[in-house]
């Protein structure tokens, strides 16, 4: 079946991208430095926006691995995010209670609180990845729409289950903290994640520096995945499963791998969200959040990592810039989504990266470059 | 046993709503091979159209559909179908038709876009007021709303299988301001009893429940009604009354109407698809679009018609739904998407593209949802969980069944296997 996504790009796949090995590192370093400085120039509102952009970017880039590269339409990405968020939140919150006897933010650039956050992020990402493995398994038998529904169902199940958890230990009540530190395991066995009210009071260790460091790591990892043999396998599965199988690609292995990788980074995004000073609520696992991430990925281009980051920036900042349209935000993005599918089905950048577009044009315009 | 039968009636009523919605999914999937994610939003549009129309009818035109002009409700049904079918046609024409040759993923994303568009437009348009109550507060908005609203009744609140035990006249007691029945009554079983009487106020005959006691008409076994506190004699003296025994398993008029309308529509659809030329064209399209076009079928017209048919069925379900559940949530509320998802699951479980499968799936999913709630809670309590846990997991049961069916029988219960060609 001819596909509008066909432009995937034999030319692009063959392109050497040597400068890019160093370029992303450089970009990350610059970005990190910028973020460190940014705190001095930006108000707290702008900082919050930057955090949102960063977390959205990680979520979009991770969804891009499974939706954009492997072509497996996952609509439960917010579910993975929420799992990561809750695991990370619980690790830091209860870890802080045990270690510091309080859930307050500990001052300093790096202390045991940050270690707890990193442990929490890793744990959340691993649990999310394990769930990604479970959700990825049905993708072997389910195509397109069915898979979309199953993943959507996964997100909803996560939401419903999170709503059933028991109240959290109140970090402001010394008696409750004492009861918790006496028998932490017995308390944790109740799964004290505060049900439908949402998990509160997680110390906000995830500053812009941390978040954008992880944006850099995620983008770099996603980019390396895209350019690896796995990435090639993902793209071929997306284009034509039967042809991919005929070329000796193990569909089972690669589809599940795409899900696990995407879920892992979604877990990190969720973990950072939990540490960004907001309440982690079961609603975050619902399909509305999943749809928002899908919009970002589709607008940026299915398969384009830099496109996803750019779209995340636009998605969060555009309504802020055009303040009067704030209420019409989702209407506008829905219209954008539809018109994008009608006019430019592969998204802003398609499978390419931003830096792939500019030199390519230049090469074409060179006299004698065309045969 | 009583619980079981009550759950069964709910299952049949709600199941037929799911089935109507599932038919829409299955029809569109049959010819276009994609999930119309906007289907549940068409349903929401229909529910809010019904709500708006009902408010205009009762507030502005002064017609009470529960009373004499019974066709008021039918009018609203037809209006809802017209609105939804028009919107459905426009969506098909301008969003889906240009993508007919595009990959399925693109169409799926477009469908999500249309769904989001409808949801958010609906929320925004809730600011346009159509009807107000006496104090100038808006009671209806165009065409959806952004806050939850309550539907005015379109059907009398009738229980069909209740028994009238006795009728008579209330005798005014002069002493102590009591009103007596003209015969002594003793309640022997544990059922609910109520007393109704006919009164002519403002010129119109009305049926009204006489609150005999503060607890409004539920009398435990052995209650002697004559000993209950009464209304003032001047108010009800000499009025004819009837003593009515409520059944253990009440069959509501609403449920009967829902099932009757749904079954009529399903039979009509069955006739249309399997007995008419148009239906044959639809089936030919679902088999192979290119070949159907070669046989002289107007592909665009038939696809548009199928789409409109699907949205019309959703509109009918949307008209019936607020009759049973009068509380309407705002259009982007997750409850609507979940409803649409359950209907879609019903279509998939029954075998998507298969009309009878959609109906079977609708009843099956409703059964799993309601019986799962009934027995799930008992099971969880017996396992030591807190009460209510099993009830709140209803959606989890439904999604688990979906995954189970897809893993065991990927084409659904009645679906035919699809051969994959290179």
PDB file of N, CA, C and O in Angstrom, chain A residues 1 3-4 73 75 141-143 145-146 149-150 152-153 156-157 159-161 164 242 287-288 291 295 298 327-328 330-331 334-335 337-338 341-342 345, chain B residues 29 34-35 37 95 99 103-106 108-110 113 116-117 120 124 127 332 334 337-338 341 344 348 352 386 392 399 402 406-407 410 420 422:
ATOM      1  N   UNK A   1       0.850  -1.197   0.000  1.00  0.00           N
ATOM      2  CA  UNK A   1       0.000   0.000   0.000  1.00  0.00           C
ATOM      3  C   UNK A   1       0.884   1.244   0.000  1.00  0.00           C
ATOM      4  O   UNK A   1       1.800   1.362   0.803  1.00  0.00           O
ATOM      5  N   UNK A   3       2.294   4.761   0.771  1.00  0.00           N
ATOM      6  CA  UNK A   3       2.121   5.487   2.018  1.00  0.00           C
ATOM      7  C   UNK A   3       2.645   6.892   1.885  1.00  0.00           C
ATOM      8  O   UNK A   3       3.669   7.136   1.257  1.00  0.00           O
ATOM      9  N   UNK A   4       1.908   7.815   2.461  1.00  0.00           N
ATOM     10  CA  UNK A   4       2.356   9.200   2.388  1.00  0.00           C
ATOM     11  C   UNK A   4       3.573   9.391   3.279  1.00  0.00           C
ATOM     12  O   UNK A   4       4.286  10.379   3.167  1.00  0.00           O
ATOM     13  N   UNK A  73       0.954   2.725  17.218  1.00  0.00           N
ATOM     14  CA  UNK A  73       0.231   3.872  17.739  1.00  0.00           C
ATOM     15  C   UNK A  73      -0.151   3.638  19.192  1.00  0.00           C
ATOM     16  O   UNK A  73      -1.066   2.883  19.494  1.00  0.00           O
ATOM     17  N   UNK A  75      -1.599   5.121  22.651  1.00  0.00           N
ATOM     18  CA  UNK A  75      -2.397   6.224  23.159  1.00  0.00           C
ATOM     19  C   UNK A  75      -2.462   6.209  24.675  1.00  0.00           C
ATOM     20  O   UNK A  75      -3.296   6.860  25.279  1.00  0.00           O
ATOM     21  N   UNK A 141       0.043  -8.959  18.156  1.00  0.00           N
ATOM     22  CA  UNK A 141      -1.157  -9.489  17.512  1.00  0.00           C
ATOM     23  C   UNK A 141      -2.073  -8.370  17.062  1.00  0.00           C
ATOM     24  O   UNK A 141      -2.990  -8.610  16.297  1.00  0.00           O
ATOM     25  N   UNK A 142      -1.883  -7.176  17.592  1.00  0.00           N
ATOM     26  CA  UNK A 142      -2.824  -6.104  17.301  1.00  0.00           C
ATOM     27  C   UNK A 142      -2.182  -5.074  16.397  1.00  0.00           C
ATOM     28  O   UNK A 142      -1.046  -4.691  16.601  1.00  0.00           O
ATOM     29  N   UNK A 143      -2.961  -4.635  15.435  1.00  0.00           N
ATOM     30  CA  UNK A 143      -2.449  -3.617  14.530  1.00  0.00           C
ATOM     31  C   UNK A 143      -3.174  -2.313  14.772  1.00  0.00           C
ATOM     32  O   UNK A 143      -4.333  -2.300  15.161  1.00  0.00           O
ATOM     33  N   UNK A 145      -5.359   0.406  14.926  1.00  0.00           N
ATOM     34  CA  UNK A 145      -6.470   0.891  15.744  1.00  0.00           C
ATOM     35  C   UNK A 145      -6.641   0.074  17.016  1.00  0.00           C
ATOM     36  O   UNK A 145      -6.870   0.615  18.081  1.00  0.00           O
ATOM     37  N   UNK A 146      -6.518  -1.245  16.892  1.00  0.00           N
ATOM     38  CA  UNK A 146      -6.725  -2.111  18.057  1.00  0.00           C
ATOM     39  C   UNK A 146      -5.690  -1.819  19.123  1.00  0.00           C
ATOM     40  O   UNK A 146      -5.993  -1.708  20.299  1.00  0.00           O
ATOM     41  N   UNK A 149      -6.421   1.260  20.962  1.00  0.00           N
ATOM     42  CA  UNK A 149      -7.457   1.104  21.985  1.00  0.00           C
ATOM     43  C   UNK A 149      -6.902   0.399  23.219  1.00  0.00           C
ATOM     44  O   UNK A 149      -7.189   0.779  24.350  1.00  0.00           O
ATOM     45  N   UNK A 150      -6.065  -0.633  22.990  1.00  0.00           N
ATOM     46  CA  UNK A 150      -5.521  -1.360  24.145  1.00  0.00           C
ATOM     47  C   UNK A 150      -4.633  -0.436  24.975  1.00  0.00           C
ATOM     48  O   UNK A 150      -4.710  -0.409  26.209  1.00  0.00           O
ATOM     49  N   UNK A 152      -4.809   2.813  25.085  1.00  0.00           N
ATOM     50  CA  UNK A 152      -5.706   3.776  25.725  1.00  0.00           C
ATOM     51  C   UNK A 152      -6.317   3.145  26.975  1.00  0.00           C
ATOM     52  O   UNK A 152      -6.393   3.770  28.040  1.00  0.00           O
ATOM     53  N   UNK A 153      -6.696   1.882  26.838  1.00  0.00           N
ATOM     54  CA  UNK A 153      -7.255   1.150  27.971  1.00  0.00           C
ATOM     55  C   UNK A 153      -6.242   1.017  29.086  1.00  0.00           C
ATOM     56  O   UNK A 153      -6.583   1.166  30.263  1.00  0.00           O
ATOM     57  N   UNK A 156      -6.159   4.166  31.050  1.00  0.00           N
ATOM     58  CA  UNK A 156      -7.347   4.309  31.889  1.00  0.00           C
ATOM     59  C   UNK A 156      -7.283   3.388  33.099  1.00  0.00           C
ATOM     60  O   UNK A 156      -7.689   3.745  34.197  1.00  0.00           O
ATOM     61  N   UNK A 157      -6.769   2.162  32.874  1.00  0.00           N
ATOM     62  CA  UNK A 157      -6.646   1.221  33.996  1.00  0.00           C
ATOM     63  C   UNK A 157      -5.696   1.797  35.043  1.00  0.00           C
ATOM     64  O   UNK A 157      -5.968   1.755  36.247  1.00  0.00           O
ATOM     65  N   UNK A 159      -5.121   4.880  35.588  1.00  0.00           N
ATOM     66  CA  UNK A 159      -5.806   5.980  36.271  1.00  0.00           C
ATOM     67  C   UNK A 159      -6.762   5.447  37.349  1.00  0.00           C
ATOM     68  O   UNK A 159      -6.744   5.902  38.490  1.00  0.00           O
ATOM     69  N   UNK A 160      -7.568   4.456  36.962  1.00  0.00           N
ATOM     70  CA  UNK A 160      -8.550   3.922  37.913  1.00  0.00           C
ATOM     71  C   UNK A 160      -7.845   3.301  39.115  1.00  0.00           C
ATOM     72  O   UNK A 160      -8.245   3.513  40.264  1.00  0.00           O
ATOM     73  N   UNK A 161      -6.756   2.549  38.855  1.00  0.00           N
ATOM     74  CA  UNK A 161      -6.053   1.888  39.954  1.00  0.00           C
ATOM     75  C   UNK A 161      -5.420   2.914  40.886  1.00  0.00           C
ATOM     76  O   UNK A 161      -5.470   2.764  42.107  1.00  0.00           O
ATOM     77  N   UNK A 164      -7.551   4.322  43.511  1.00  0.00           N
ATOM     78  CA  UNK A 164      -7.952   3.455  44.617  1.00  0.00           C
ATOM     79  C   UNK A 164      -6.909   3.373  45.716  1.00  0.00           C
ATOM     80  O   UNK A 164      -7.102   2.652  46.686  1.00  0.00           O
ATOM     81  N   UNK A 242       5.281  -6.498   6.806  1.00  0.00           N
ATOM     82  CA  UNK A 242       5.538  -7.747   6.092  1.00  0.00           C
ATOM     83  C   UNK A 242       6.903  -7.699   5.408  1.00  0.00           C
ATOM     84  O   UNK A 242       7.695  -8.644   5.470  1.00  0.00           O
ATOM     85  N   UNK A 287      -6.442   9.911  29.236  1.00  0.00           N
ATOM     86  CA  UNK A 287      -6.156  10.025  27.806  1.00  0.00           C
ATOM     87  C   UNK A 287      -5.982  11.472  27.358  1.00  0.00           C
ATOM     88  O   UNK A 287      -5.369  11.733  26.349  1.00  0.00           O
ATOM     89  N   UNK A 288      -6.502  12.423  28.156  1.00  0.00           N
ATOM     90  CA  UNK A 288      -6.359  13.815  27.727  1.00  0.00           C
ATOM     91  C   UNK A 288      -4.884  14.194  27.620  1.00  0.00           C
ATOM     92  O   UNK A 288      -4.449  14.791  26.648  1.00  0.00           O
ATOM     93  N   UNK A 291      -3.351  12.477  24.700  1.00  0.00           N
ATOM     94  CA  UNK A 291      -3.682  13.144  23.436  1.00  0.00           C
ATOM     95  C   UNK A 291      -2.791  14.366  23.231  1.00  0.00           C
ATOM     96  O   UNK A 291      -2.353  14.637  22.116  1.00  0.00           O
ATOM     97  N   UNK A 295      -0.465  15.095  20.031  1.00  0.00           N
ATOM     98  CA  UNK A 295      -0.516  16.309  19.207  1.00  0.00           C
ATOM     99  C   UNK A 295       0.901  16.820  18.970  1.00  0.00           C
ATOM    100  O   UNK A 295       1.293  17.121  17.842  1.00  0.00           O
ATOM    101  N   UNK A 298       2.855  14.556  16.587  1.00  0.00           N
ATOM    102  CA  UNK A 298       2.388  14.615  15.203  1.00  0.00           C
ATOM    103  C   UNK A 298       2.756  15.954  14.567  1.00  0.00           C
ATOM    104  O   UNK A 298       3.201  16.008  13.423  1.00  0.00           O
ATOM    105  N   UNK A 327      -7.977  30.417  25.889  1.00  0.00           N
ATOM    106  CA  UNK A 327      -9.123  29.522  26.037  1.00  0.00           C
ATOM    107  C   UNK A 327      -9.311  28.628  24.817  1.00  0.00           C
ATOM    108  O   UNK A 327      -9.877  27.547  24.911  1.00  0.00           O
ATOM    109  N   UNK A 328      -8.862  29.147  23.665  1.00  0.00           N
ATOM    110  CA  UNK A 328      -9.096  28.411  22.424  1.00  0.00           C
ATOM    111  C   UNK A 328      -7.924  27.506  22.082  1.00  0.00           C
ATOM    112  O   UNK A 328      -7.846  26.983  20.986  1.00  0.00           O
ATOM    113  N   UNK A 330      -6.871  24.443  22.829  1.00  0.00           N
ATOM    114  CA  UNK A 330      -7.030  23.082  22.317  1.00  0.00           C
ATOM    115  C   UNK A 330      -7.820  23.068  21.030  1.00  0.00           C
ATOM    116  O   UNK A 330      -7.606  22.207  20.183  1.00  0.00           O
ATOM    117  N   UNK A 331      -8.745  24.035  20.856  1.00  0.00           N
ATOM    118  CA  UNK A 331      -9.463  24.122  19.582  1.00  0.00           C
ATOM    119  C   UNK A 331      -8.466  24.368  18.464  1.00  0.00           C
ATOM    120  O   UNK A 331      -8.483  23.708  17.420  1.00  0.00           O
ATOM    121  N   UNK A 334      -6.353  21.341  17.847  1.00  0.00           N
ATOM    122  CA  UNK A 334      -7.122  20.302  17.143  1.00  0.00           C
ATOM    123  C   UNK A 334      -7.208  20.647  15.664  1.00  0.00           C
ATOM    124  O   UNK A 334      -7.003  19.784  14.794  1.00  0.00           O
ATOM    125  N   UNK A 335      -7.497  21.905  15.364  1.00  0.00           N
ATOM    126  CA  UNK A 335      -7.556  22.332  13.961  1.00  0.00           C
ATOM    127  C   UNK A 335      -6.199  22.143  13.287  1.00  0.00           C
ATOM    128  O   UNK A 335      -6.119  21.686  12.146  1.00  0.00           O
ATOM    129  N   UNK A 337      -3.968  19.981  14.089  1.00  0.00           N
ATOM    130  CA  UNK A 337      -3.764  18.544  13.902  1.00  0.00           C
ATOM    131  C   UNK A 337      -4.455  18.077  12.628  1.00  0.00           C
ATOM    132  O   UNK A 337      -3.870  17.370  11.798  1.00  0.00           O
ATOM    133  N   UNK A 338      -5.727  18.499  12.461  1.00  0.00           N
ATOM    134  CA  UNK A 338      -6.485  18.064  11.284  1.00  0.00           C
ATOM    135  C   UNK A 338      -5.851  18.625  10.017  1.00  0.00           C
ATOM    136  O   UNK A 338      -5.599  17.897   9.050  1.00  0.00           O
ATOM    137  N   UNK A 341      -2.706  16.910   9.066  1.00  0.00           N
ATOM    138  CA  UNK A 341      -2.916  15.605   8.435  1.00  0.00           C
ATOM    139  C   UNK A 341      -3.383  15.758   6.989  1.00  0.00           C
ATOM    140  O   UNK A 341      -3.075  14.943   6.125  1.00  0.00           O
ATOM    141  N   UNK A 342      -4.168  16.809   6.729  1.00  0.00           N
ATOM    142  CA  UNK A 342      -4.685  16.999   5.381  1.00  0.00           C
ATOM    143  C   UNK A 342      -3.617  17.565   4.454  1.00  0.00           C
ATOM    144  O   UNK A 342      -3.528  17.175   3.289  1.00  0.00           O
ATOM    145  N   UNK A 345       0.951  15.447   5.867  1.00  0.00           N
ATOM    146  CA  UNK A 345       0.665  14.303   6.755  1.00  0.00           C
ATOM    147  C   UNK A 345       1.857  13.842   7.570  1.00  0.00           C
ATOM    148  O   UNK A 345       1.675  13.181   8.588  1.00  0.00           O
TER     149      UNK A 345
ATOM    150  N   UNK B  29     -16.336   1.421  10.449  1.00  0.00           N
ATOM    151  CA  UNK B  29     -15.160   0.565  10.290  1.00  0.00           C
ATOM    152  C   UNK B  29     -15.348  -0.360   9.095  1.00  0.00           C
ATOM    153  O   UNK B  29     -14.422  -0.619   8.342  1.00  0.00           O
ATOM    154  N   UNK B  34     -11.429   2.323   9.680  1.00  0.00           N
ATOM    155  CA  UNK B  34     -10.729   3.038  10.734  1.00  0.00           C
ATOM    156  C   UNK B  34     -11.716   3.357  11.855  1.00  0.00           C
ATOM    157  O   UNK B  34     -12.924   3.380  11.648  1.00  0.00           O
ATOM    158  N   UNK B  35     -11.153   3.567  13.041  1.00  0.00           N
ATOM    159  CA  UNK B  35     -12.002   3.902  14.178  1.00  0.00           C
ATOM    160  C   UNK B  35     -12.366   5.360  14.078  1.00  0.00           C
ATOM    161  O   UNK B  35     -11.492   6.219  14.016  1.00  0.00           O
ATOM    162  N   UNK B  37     -12.890   8.102  15.931  1.00  0.00           N
ATOM    163  CA  UNK B  37     -12.759   8.526  17.317  1.00  0.00           C
ATOM    164  C   UNK B  37     -13.738   9.628  17.683  1.00  0.00           C
ATOM    165  O   UNK B  37     -14.024   9.862  18.842  1.00  0.00           O
ATOM    166  N   UNK B  95     -13.097  16.165   6.569  1.00  0.00           N
ATOM    167  CA  UNK B  95     -11.932  15.671   7.301  1.00  0.00           C
ATOM    168  C   UNK B  95     -11.492  14.298   6.813  1.00  0.00           C
ATOM    169  O   UNK B  95     -10.305  14.040   6.684  1.00  0.00           O
ATOM    170  N   UNK B  99      -8.671  12.047   2.986  1.00  0.00           N
ATOM    171  CA  UNK B  99      -7.633  11.132   3.462  1.00  0.00           C
ATOM    172  C   UNK B  99      -7.926   9.684   3.091  1.00  0.00           C
ATOM    173  O   UNK B  99      -7.331   8.780   3.652  1.00  0.00           O
ATOM    174  N   UNK B 103      -2.441   6.648   4.699  1.00  0.00           N
ATOM    175  CA  UNK B 103      -2.247   5.540   5.638  1.00  0.00           C
ATOM    176  C   UNK B 103      -3.226   5.641   6.800  1.00  0.00           C
ATOM    177  O   UNK B 103      -3.677   6.727   7.153  1.00  0.00           O
ATOM    178  N   UNK B 104      -3.503   4.487   7.396  1.00  0.00           N
ATOM    179  CA  UNK B 104      -4.531   4.464   8.440  1.00  0.00           C
ATOM    180  C   UNK B 104      -4.151   5.301   9.647  1.00  0.00           C
ATOM    181  O   UNK B 104      -5.005   5.884  10.305  1.00  0.00           O
ATOM    182  N   UNK B 105      -2.851   5.365   9.898  1.00  0.00           N
ATOM    183  CA  UNK B 105      -2.410   6.131  11.064  1.00  0.00           C
ATOM    184  C   UNK B 105      -2.818   7.599  10.923  1.00  0.00           C
ATOM    185  O   UNK B 105      -3.286   8.227  11.869  1.00  0.00           O
ATOM    186  N   UNK B 106      -2.672   8.125   9.700  1.00  0.00           N
ATOM    187  CA  UNK B 106      -3.024   9.532   9.479  1.00  0.00           C
ATOM    188  C   UNK B 106      -4.509   9.754   9.707  1.00  0.00           C
ATOM    189  O   UNK B 106      -4.918  10.761  10.273  1.00  0.00           O
ATOM    190  N   UNK B 108      -6.419   8.001  11.578  1.00  0.00           N
ATOM    191  CA  UNK B 108      -6.656   7.853  13.024  1.00  0.00           C
ATOM    192  C   UNK B 108      -6.334   9.156  13.745  1.00  0.00           C
ATOM    193  O   UNK B 108      -7.102   9.626  14.596  1.00  0.00           O
ATOM    194  N   UNK B 109      -5.215   9.766  13.381  1.00  0.00           N
ATOM    195  CA  UNK B 109      -4.831  11.028  14.025  1.00  0.00           C
ATOM    196  C   UNK B 109      -5.848  12.110  13.690  1.00  0.00           C
ATOM    197  O   UNK B 109      -6.234  12.905  14.544  1.00  0.00           O
ATOM    198  N   UNK B 110      -6.306  12.131  12.426  1.00  0.00           N
ATOM    199  CA  UNK B 110      -7.333  13.103  12.056  1.00  0.00           C
ATOM    200  C   UNK B 110      -8.586  12.907  12.886  1.00  0.00           C
ATOM    201  O   UNK B 110      -9.206  13.871  13.353  1.00  0.00           O
ATOM    202  N   UNK B 113      -8.116  14.355  16.088  1.00  0.00           N
ATOM    203  CA  UNK B 113      -8.210  15.806  15.954  1.00  0.00           C
ATOM    204  C   UNK B 113      -9.649  16.266  15.917  1.00  0.00           C
ATOM    205  O   UNK B 113     -10.031  17.221  16.602  1.00  0.00           O
ATOM    206  N   UNK B 116     -11.124  15.987  19.402  1.00  0.00           N
ATOM    207  CA  UNK B 116     -10.690  17.083  20.276  1.00  0.00           C
ATOM    208  C   UNK B 116     -11.381  18.380  19.898  1.00  0.00           C
ATOM    209  O   UNK B 116     -11.788  19.164  20.763  1.00  0.00           O
ATOM    210  N   UNK B 117     -11.533  18.589  18.584  1.00  0.00           N
ATOM    211  CA  UNK B 117     -12.161  19.822  18.102  1.00  0.00           C
ATOM    212  C   UNK B 117     -13.595  19.916  18.612  1.00  0.00           C
ATOM    213  O   UNK B 117     -14.015  20.937  19.164  1.00  0.00           O
ATOM    214  N   UNK B 120     -13.745  20.553  22.441  1.00  0.00           N
ATOM    215  CA  UNK B 120     -13.379  21.875  22.924  1.00  0.00           C
ATOM    216  C   UNK B 120     -14.289  22.959  22.394  1.00  0.00           C
ATOM    217  O   UNK B 120     -14.578  23.924  23.090  1.00  0.00           O
ATOM    218  N   UNK B 124     -16.539  25.574  24.691  1.00  0.00           N
ATOM    219  CA  UNK B 124     -16.534  27.018  24.511  1.00  0.00           C
ATOM    220  C   UNK B 124     -17.932  27.549  24.221  1.00  0.00           C
ATOM    221  O   UNK B 124     -18.330  28.585  24.729  1.00  0.00           O
ATOM    222  N   UNK B 127     -21.056  29.083  26.401  1.00  0.00           N
ATOM    223  CA  UNK B 127     -21.300  30.444  26.885  1.00  0.00           C
ATOM    224  C   UNK B 127     -22.502  31.088  26.197  1.00  0.00           C
ATOM    225  O   UNK B 127     -22.955  32.139  26.617  1.00  0.00           O
ATOM    226  N   UNK B 332     -16.218  17.724  27.312  1.00  0.00           N
ATOM    227  CA  UNK B 332     -14.885  17.127  27.298  1.00  0.00           C
ATOM    228  C   UNK B 332     -14.678  16.220  28.510  1.00  0.00           C
ATOM    229  O   UNK B 332     -13.575  15.768  28.762  1.00  0.00           O
ATOM    230  N   UNK B 334     -14.413  13.061  30.913  1.00  0.00           N
ATOM    231  CA  UNK B 334     -13.920  11.733  30.548  1.00  0.00           C
ATOM    232  C   UNK B 334     -15.021  10.689  30.488  1.00  0.00           C
ATOM    233  O   UNK B 334     -14.879   9.668  29.829  1.00  0.00           O
ATOM    234  N   UNK B 337     -15.966  10.023  26.941  1.00  0.00           N
ATOM    235  CA  UNK B 337     -14.983   9.266  26.186  1.00  0.00           C
ATOM    236  C   UNK B 337     -15.024   7.814  26.623  1.00  0.00           C
ATOM    237  O   UNK B 337     -14.933   6.899  25.801  1.00  0.00           O
ATOM    238  N   UNK B 338     -15.213   7.592  27.933  1.00  0.00           N
ATOM    239  CA  UNK B 338     -15.291   6.216  28.424  1.00  0.00           C
ATOM    240  C   UNK B 338     -16.496   5.501  27.844  1.00  0.00           C
ATOM    241  O   UNK B 338     -16.418   4.331  27.462  1.00  0.00           O
ATOM    242  N   UNK B 341     -15.668   4.631  24.434  1.00  0.00           N
ATOM    243  CA  UNK B 341     -14.698   3.536  24.431  1.00  0.00           C
ATOM    244  C   UNK B 341     -15.390   2.206  24.677  1.00  0.00           C
ATOM    245  O   UNK B 341     -15.096   1.210  24.023  1.00  0.00           O
ATOM    246  N   UNK B 344     -17.055   1.182  21.662  1.00  0.00           N
ATOM    247  CA  UNK B 344     -16.090   0.695  20.685  1.00  0.00           C
ATOM    248  C   UNK B 344     -15.614  -0.701  21.063  1.00  0.00           C
ATOM    249  O   UNK B 344     -15.499  -1.588  20.212  1.00  0.00           O
ATOM    250  N   UNK B 348     -15.615  -4.164  18.956  1.00  0.00           N
ATOM    251  CA  UNK B 348     -14.442  -5.008  18.731  1.00  0.00           C
ATOM    252  C   UNK B 348     -14.673  -6.417  19.261  1.00  0.00           C
ATOM    253  O   UNK B 348     -14.369  -7.408  18.598  1.00  0.00           O
ATOM    254  N   UNK B 352     -15.472  -6.407  14.793  1.00  0.00           N
ATOM    255  CA  UNK B 352     -15.759  -5.110  14.174  1.00  0.00           C
ATOM    256  C   UNK B 352     -16.059  -5.284  12.686  1.00  0.00           C
ATOM    257  O   UNK B 352     -15.481  -6.121  12.017  1.00  0.00           O
ATOM    258  N   UNK B 386     -11.759  -3.037  51.042  1.00  0.00           N
ATOM    259  CA  UNK B 386     -12.814  -2.176  51.560  1.00  0.00           C
ATOM    260  C   UNK B 386     -13.993  -2.189  50.586  1.00  0.00           C
ATOM    261  O   UNK B 386     -13.824  -2.396  49.383  1.00  0.00           O
ATOM    262  N   UNK B 392     -15.645   0.450  41.818  1.00  0.00           N
ATOM    263  CA  UNK B 392     -14.903   1.471  41.089  1.00  0.00           C
ATOM    264  C   UNK B 392     -13.994   0.869  40.035  1.00  0.00           C
ATOM    265  O   UNK B 392     -13.401   1.593  39.247  1.00  0.00           O
ATOM    266  N   UNK B 399     -12.010  -3.273  30.139  1.00  0.00           N
ATOM    267  CA  UNK B 399     -10.782  -3.257  29.349  1.00  0.00           C
ATOM    268  C   UNK B 399     -10.074  -4.601  29.396  1.00  0.00           C
ATOM    269  O   UNK B 399      -9.468  -5.023  28.408  1.00  0.00           O
ATOM    270  N   UNK B 402     -11.632  -6.784  26.886  1.00  0.00           N
ATOM    271  CA  UNK B 402     -11.188  -6.400  25.542  1.00  0.00           C
ATOM    272  C   UNK B 402      -9.844  -7.057  25.230  1.00  0.00           C
ATOM    273  O   UNK B 402      -9.683  -7.707  24.186  1.00  0.00           O
ATOM    274  N   UNK B 406      -9.174  -9.884  22.419  1.00  0.00           N
ATOM    275  CA  UNK B 406      -8.268  -9.604  21.312  1.00  0.00           C
ATOM    276  C   UNK B 406      -7.119 -10.606  21.271  1.00  0.00           C
ATOM    277  O   UNK B 406      -6.627 -10.945  20.203  1.00  0.00           O
ATOM    278  N   UNK B 407      -6.699 -11.067  22.448  1.00  0.00           N
ATOM    279  CA  UNK B 407      -5.586 -12.007  22.457  1.00  0.00           C
ATOM    280  C   UNK B 407      -6.030 -13.401  22.033  1.00  0.00           C
ATOM    281  O   UNK B 407      -5.300 -14.116  21.369  1.00  0.00           O
ATOM    282  N   UNK B 410      -8.669 -12.489  17.892  1.00  0.00           N
ATOM    283  CA  UNK B 410      -8.407 -11.094  17.497  1.00  0.00           C
ATOM    284  C   UNK B 410      -9.484 -10.495  16.606  1.00  0.00           C
ATOM    285  O   UNK B 410      -9.574  -9.285  16.506  1.00  0.00           O
ATOM    286  N   UNK B 420      -4.081 -11.685   5.377  1.00  0.00           N
ATOM    287  CA  UNK B 420      -3.153 -10.601   5.097  1.00  0.00           C
ATOM    288  C   UNK B 420      -2.449 -10.881   3.782  1.00  0.00           C
ATOM    289  O   UNK B 420      -1.904 -11.961   3.577  1.00  0.00           O
ATOM    290  N   UNK B 422       0.292  -9.665   0.738  1.00  0.00           N
ATOM    291  CA  UNK B 422       1.493  -8.841   0.515  1.00  0.00           C
ATOM    292  C   UNK B 422       1.270  -7.983  -0.731  1.00  0.00           C
ATOM    293  O   UNK B 422       0.824  -8.474  -1.741  1.00  0.00           O
TER     294      UNK B 422
END
